[in-house]
Each structure stands twice: as structure tokens, then as C-alpha cells.
CSV table of C-alpha atoms in Angstrom, one decimal:
chain,number,residue,atom,x,y,z
A,29,UNK,CA,-1.7,25.0,55.1
A,30,UNK,CA,-5.2,25.8,55.0
A,31,UNK,CA,-6.2,27.6,58.4
A,32,UNK,CA,-9.2,27.8,60.3
A,33,UNK,CA,-10.4,30.8,62.2
A,34,UNK,CA,-13.3,30.5,64.3
A,35,UNK,CA,-15.4,33.6,66.4
A,36,UNK,CA,-15.9,34.4,68.9
A,37,UNK,CA,-13.5,32.3,70.4
A,38,UNK,CA,-16.4,32.2,73.2
A,39,UNK,CA,-19.8,33.8,74.1
A,40,UNK,CA,-22.2,33.6,76.9
A,41,UNK,CA,-26.1,33.2,76.1
A,42,UNK,CA,-29.3,32.5,77.3
A,43,UNK,CA,-31.4,29.2,77.3
A,44,UNK,CA,-33.7,30.3,74.1
A,45,UNK,CA,-31.4,32.4,72.5
A,46,UNK,CA,-30.1,32.1,68.8
A,47,UNK,CA,-27.0,31.7,68.6
A,48,UNK,CA,-24.4,32.0,65.2
A,49,UNK,CA,-20.9,30.5,65.5
A,50,UNK,CA,-18.1,31.4,62.0
A,51,UNK,CA,-15.8,29.6,60.6
A,52,UNK,CA,-13.3,31.1,58.2
A,53,UNK,CA,-10.8,29.2,55.9
A,54,UNK,CA,-7.5,30.8,54.7
A,55,UNK,CA,-8.6,29.7,51.1
A,56,UNK,CA,-11.6,28.6,49.3
A,57,UNK,CA,-12.4,24.9,50.8
A,58,UNK,CA,-16.0,24.4,49.0
A,59,UNK,CA,-18.2,22.9,50.9
A,60,UNK,CA,-16.3,20.5,52.5
A,61,UNK,CA,-16.7,22.1,56.1
A,62,UNK,CA,-17.9,19.9,59.6
A,63,UNK,CA,-19.4,20.8,62.6
A,64,UNK,CA,-18.8,19.0,66.0
A,65,UNK,CA,-19.6,19.6,69.4
A,66,UNK,CA,-17.7,18.5,72.2
A,67,UNK,CA,-19.1,18.5,76.1
A,68,UNK,CA,-16.7,18.8,79.2
A,69,UNK,CA,-14.7,15.1,79.1
A,70,UNK,CA,-16.6,13.7,76.4
A,71,UNK,CA,-15.6,13.0,72.9
A,72,UNK,CA,-16.6,15.3,70.2
A,73,UNK,CA,-19.7,14.5,68.5
A,74,UNK,CA,-20.3,15.0,64.5
A,75,UNK,CA,-23.1,17.8,64.1
A,76,UNK,CA,-23.1,18.7,60.6
A,77,UNK,CA,-21.4,17.9,57.2
A,78,UNK,CA,-20.6,19.1,54.3
A,79,UNK,CA,-21.1,22.7,55.2
A,80,UNK,CA,-25.1,22.0,55.9
A,81,UNK,CA,-26.2,18.7,56.1
A,82,UNK,CA,-27.6,17.7,59.3
A,83,UNK,CA,-25.8,14.3,60.8
A,84,UNK,CA,-28.4,11.8,61.3
A,85,UNK,CA,-29.7,12.1,64.9
A,86,UNK,CA,-28.8,16.1,65.5
A,87,UNK,CA,-32.0,18.2,66.7
A,88,UNK,CA,-33.0,20.2,63.7
A,89,UNK,CA,-32.4,23.4,65.7
A,90,UNK,CA,-28.8,23.1,64.6
A,91,UNK,CA,-28.0,24.2,61.2
A,92,UNK,CA,-24.6,25.2,59.1
A,93,UNK,CA,-24.6,27.6,56.0
A,94,UNK,CA,-21.8,29.0,53.6
A,95,UNK,CA,-19.4,27.6,50.9
A,96,UNK,CA,-15.9,29.3,49.9
A,97,UNK,CA,-13.9,30.5,52.8
A,98,UNK,CA,-17.2,31.5,55.6
A,99,UNK,CA,-19.4,29.0,57.2
A,100,UNK,CA,-21.7,29.5,60.0
A,101,UNK,CA,-23.0,27.3,62.6
A,102,UNK,CA,-26.6,28.6,64.2
A,103,UNK,CA,-28.5,27.1,66.8
A,104,UNK,CA,-31.9,28.6,66.7
A,105,UNK,CA,-33.0,27.7,69.8
A,106,UNK,CA,-30.5,27.5,72.8
A,107,UNK,CA,-31.3,24.1,74.9
A,108,UNK,CA,-29.3,23.9,78.5
A,109,UNK,CA,-27.5,20.7,76.7
A,110,UNK,CA,-26.2,22.7,74.1
A,111,UNK,CA,-23.5,24.6,76.4
A,112,UNK,CA,-20.3,22.9,75.3
A,113,UNK,CA,-17.5,24.0,72.9
A,114,UNK,CA,-18.1,24.0,68.9
A,115,UNK,CA,-15.4,22.8,66.5
A,116,UNK,CA,-15.2,23.9,62.5
A,117,UNK,CA,-13.0,21.5,60.2
A,118,UNK,CA,-11.9,21.2,56.7
A,119,UNK,CA,-11.5,17.9,54.8
A,120,UNK,CA,-10.8,20.0,51.4
A,121,UNK,CA,-7.4,19.8,51.4
A,122,UNK,CA,-7.0,15.9,52.2
A,123,UNK,CA,-4.8,14.3,53.3
A,124,UNK,CA,-4.4,17.1,55.5
A,125,UNK,CA,-7.2,18.1,57.5
A,126,UNK,CA,-6.8,20.8,60.4
A,127,UNK,CA,-10.1,21.8,63.1
A,128,UNK,CA,-10.9,25.2,63.7
A,129,UNK,CA,-10.0,26.6,67.4
A,130,UNK,CA,-13.1,26.2,68.9
A,131,UNK,CA,-15.9,28.6,70.5
A,132,UNK,CA,-16.3,28.0,74.1
A,133,UNK,CA,-20.3,28.6,74.3
A,134,UNK,CA,-21.3,29.2,78.2
A,135,UNK,CA,-24.7,30.1,79.9
A,136,UNK,CA,-25.0,34.0,80.7
B,7,UNK,CA,-24.6,1.2,66.6
B,8,UNK,CA,-21.3,1.2,65.4
B,9,UNK,CA,-18.3,1.7,68.4
B,10,UNK,CA,-14.8,2.4,69.5
B,11,UNK,CA,-12.9,2.1,72.4
B,12,UNK,CA,-9.6,3.1,72.9
B,13,UNK,CA,-7.1,0.9,74.8
B,14,UNK,CA,-2.8,1.0,76.2
B,15,UNK,CA,-1.2,2.8,78.7
B,16,UNK,CA,-1.4,5.7,80.2
B,17,UNK,CA,1.5,7.0,81.5
B,18,UNK,CA,4.8,6.6,79.4
B,19,UNK,CA,8.5,7.7,79.4
B,20,UNK,CA,10.0,10.2,77.8
B,21,UNK,CA,12.1,8.7,74.7
B,22,UNK,CA,9.6,5.7,74.4
B,23,UNK,CA,7.1,4.5,72.0
B,24,UNK,CA,3.0,5.3,73.1
B,25,UNK,CA,1.3,2.4,71.8
B,26,UNK,CA,-2.5,2.7,71.8
B,27,UNK,CA,-5.3,0.2,70.0
B,28,UNK,CA,-8.6,1.1,68.9
B,29,UNK,CA,-11.1,-2.1,68.8
B,30,UNK,CA,-14.2,-1.4,66.7
B,31,UNK,CA,-17.9,-2.9,67.1
B,32,UNK,CA,-20.6,-2.7,64.4
B,33,UNK,CA,-17.9,-2.3,61.5
B,34,UNK,CA,-15.4,-3.4,60.0
B,35,UNK,CA,-12.7,-1.9,59.6
B,36,UNK,CA,-12.2,-4.0,56.0
B,37,UNK,CA,-15.1,-2.6,54.6
B,38,UNK,CA,-13.3,-0.4,52.6
B,39,UNK,CA,-16.1,2.5,53.2
B,40,UNK,CA,-14.0,4.6,55.7
B,41,UNK,CA,-11.1,5.5,57.1
B,42,UNK,CA,-9.6,5.1,60.6
B,43,UNK,CA,-8.2,7.6,62.3
B,44,UNK,CA,-6.4,9.1,65.4
B,45,UNK,CA,-6.5,12.3,66.6
B,46,UNK,CA,-5.3,13.9,69.9
B,47,UNK,CA,-6.5,16.8,72.7
B,48,UNK,CA,-3.8,18.6,74.6
B,49,UNK,CA,-5.4,19.4,78.0
B,50,UNK,CA,-7.5,21.8,77.6
B,51,UNK,CA,-6.6,23.0,73.9
B,52,UNK,CA,-8.1,22.3,70.8
B,53,UNK,CA,-8.1,19.3,68.3
B,54,UNK,CA,-4.8,17.6,66.6
B,55,UNK,CA,-5.2,15.5,63.3
B,56,UNK,CA,-2.5,12.6,64.1
B,57,UNK,CA,-3.4,10.4,61.0
B,58,UNK,CA,-5.6,7.9,59.4
B,59,UNK,CA,-5.8,4.5,57.3
B,60,UNK,CA,-7.8,3.2,54.7
B,61,UNK,CA,-7.7,-1.1,54.5
B,62,UNK,CA,-6.4,-0.5,50.5
B,63,UNK,CA,-3.0,0.3,53.1
B,64,UNK,CA,-2.9,3.8,52.0
B,65,UNK,CA,-2.4,6.1,55.1
B,66,UNK,CA,-1.8,9.6,55.7
B,67,UNK,CA,-0.2,11.1,58.7
B,68,UNK,CA,0.1,14.7,60.0
B,69,UNK,CA,3.7,16.1,58.4
B,70,UNK,CA,4.3,17.6,61.8
B,71,UNK,CA,4.1,13.9,63.1
B,72,UNK,CA,5.1,11.8,60.6
B,73,UNK,CA,8.4,10.9,61.1
B,74,UNK,CA,7.3,9.8,64.4
B,75,UNK,CA,3.8,8.3,63.1
B,76,UNK,CA,2.6,4.8,62.8
B,77,UNK,CA,-1.1,3.5,62.0
B,78,UNK,CA,-1.5,0.0,61.0
B,79,UNK,CA,-4.9,-2.7,60.8
B,80,UNK,CA,-5.7,-5.9,62.6
B,81,UNK,CA,-8.3,-6.8,60.1
B,82,UNK,CA,-8.1,-10.2,62.0
B,83,UNK,CA,-9.3,-8.6,64.8
B,84,UNK,CA,-10.5,-5.8,63.7
B,85,UNK,CA,-8.8,-3.1,65.9
B,86,UNK,CA,-6.4,-0.6,64.6
B,87,UNK,CA,-3.2,0.9,66.3
B,88,UNK,CA,-1.3,4.1,66.7
B,89,UNK,CA,2.2,4.1,67.5
B,90,UNK,CA,4.3,7.2,68.3
B,91,UNK,CA,7.8,6.9,69.2
B,92,UNK,CA,10.4,9.1,70.7
B,93,UNK,CA,7.5,10.5,72.9
B,94,UNK,CA,8.0,14.2,75.2
B,95,UNK,CA,6.2,15.8,77.8
B,96,UNK,CA,4.6,18.2,74.6
B,97,UNK,CA,2.9,14.8,73.5
B,98,UNK,CA,0.6,14.6,76.7
B,99,UNK,CA,-3.0,14.2,75.5
B,100,UNK,CA,-5.8,12.9,75.5
B,101,UNK,CA,-6.0,10.3,72.4
B,102,UNK,CA,-9.5,9.8,70.2
B,103,UNK,CA,-9.8,6.8,67.5
B,104,UNK,CA,-12.7,7.7,65.3
B,105,UNK,CA,-14.0,6.8,62.1
B,106,UNK,CA,-13.7,9.2,59.1
B,107,UNK,CA,-15.7,8.9,56.0
B,108,UNK,CA,-14.7,8.9,52.5
B,109,UNK,CA,-15.1,12.4,51.4
B,110,UNK,CA,-17.8,11.7,48.8
B,111,UNK,CA,-19.8,10.4,51.6
B,112,UNK,CA,-19.6,12.8,54.7
B,113,UNK,CA,-17.9,15.4,53.4
B,114,UNK,CA,-14.9,13.2,55.1
B,115,UNK,CA,-16.3,13.8,58.6
B,116,UNK,CA,-14.9,11.8,61.7
B,117,UNK,CA,-18.7,10.5,62.7
B,118,UNK,CA,-18.2,7.9,65.1
B,119,UNK,CA,-15.4,8.4,68.2
B,120,UNK,CA,-13.9,6.4,71.0
B,121,UNK,CA,-14.5,8.1,74.8
B,122,UNK,CA,-10.7,8.7,74.4
B,123,UNK,CA,-7.5,8.0,76.7
B,124,UNK,CA,-5.3,10.0,78.3
B,125,UNK,CA,-1.9,9.5,78.2
B,126,UNK,CA,0.7,11.2,80.1
B,127,UNK,CA,4.6,11.1,79.0
B,128,UNK,CA,6.4,11.3,82.2
B,129,UNK,CA,9.2,9.8,84.4
């Protein structure tokens, strides 16, 4: 099975900061990597698919990059509504799917 | 606007079968463009894929749950269902239904999610 490891597990940042979250796959997954945002007591929301494509309706301050085994999610200027938990998910090894363990982004 | 809504008992006794239904509006589960999926989240934990099904009849399940899981589609009601047998306390979780894109469309991402329903396994 492909393992997905996110770092850091948690981080604190100020509104306006630029933030980067990393996701590493245990083997190459090409660009079959998706990112989700989950706010407390809410369902996850798709942000980025295919490593770098912005889902419709998602603010442009969110961006994704990477291929192979290393990927990043960047928020260019944190807004109050961005404080949440972020998950990566690989869909390379279909039918099996795996999520990262999550990165909790908190207000400093 | 596509919406998914889970329904089912919030409390299930150990050894019994957990049954949930996901009602879909704004899209047809018979369109062939998506897989219809279940994902769960243990309290305070990460996301765990349970399985998904296509209207062609193809279904895939997480190997760790495969012996206990069945997903089915009811195209007449535009709903799909999850059955998880022989439940234990370890199956206590929030259960989400979700629409998963074909791999060539949106990299197999889960693009629409239900709000989730908490299921507790307890006697």
C-alpha cells in the first residue's frame, strides 16, 4: 500500500502569512494527488486535484505543486476562514485510496 | 447544485449490521461519470476510505473492511447504501458519503461530500 505522510502535523500561523504544507508518498504517484480542507464538524472540501488544479470556487490563494513523491499545498495569504485541517489523498494506486494523516492549521 | 445526504441509525449494537443510505440530488447515480463512495472518520482522527461503486456494477472496498462491507446502488431512488456487518466499538465513527470522479476527470478526487452522520456502536 502507498503511504502518505504529511508534515507538519500541526502549525500555527498569523492571518496574512504564507503557509506551506507538505505531503510525501511512499512511492511515486505521478500527479494523482488531491488536497482537502476540513473545518470542525464539517465534511471535507476538495481544494486541489491532480496536484495543481484548483477546484471550481476555491480561492486563488490556494495552490498545489509537485509530482512523483513530493507535493505541497500553499496558502499565499492566510485568511481567518482558512484555519482548518488539511488532508492529502492519492488516487494513483486505484482501486485503493489513501489519505494523509492531516495537518492542523491554527491561529497564532 | 449536487447534494448528498446521509441517513440511518445513529446507534447500532455490537455484532449487528450498520446500514446507511445516501440520497443524491442534482446528479444521477446512473450517469456513469462517478463512483459513489463511503468514507469514515473515527472521532478526532483522519479519513478512512471504505469503498465505492460505479453504476456499471463495479465496486471496490478497503481490504481491511472488505469481508464486512457491501455498497449498493438504487437507481430508481437515486440513492446508494452502505452495509457494514459484525460491527464493534471500533466502527464508531462519522460516516460520509461522497462522489468520486473518474480518474481521468478530476484525478479520482472526492468532489462532493455529504454532511456526515455519526454512528455509535454500543449496547
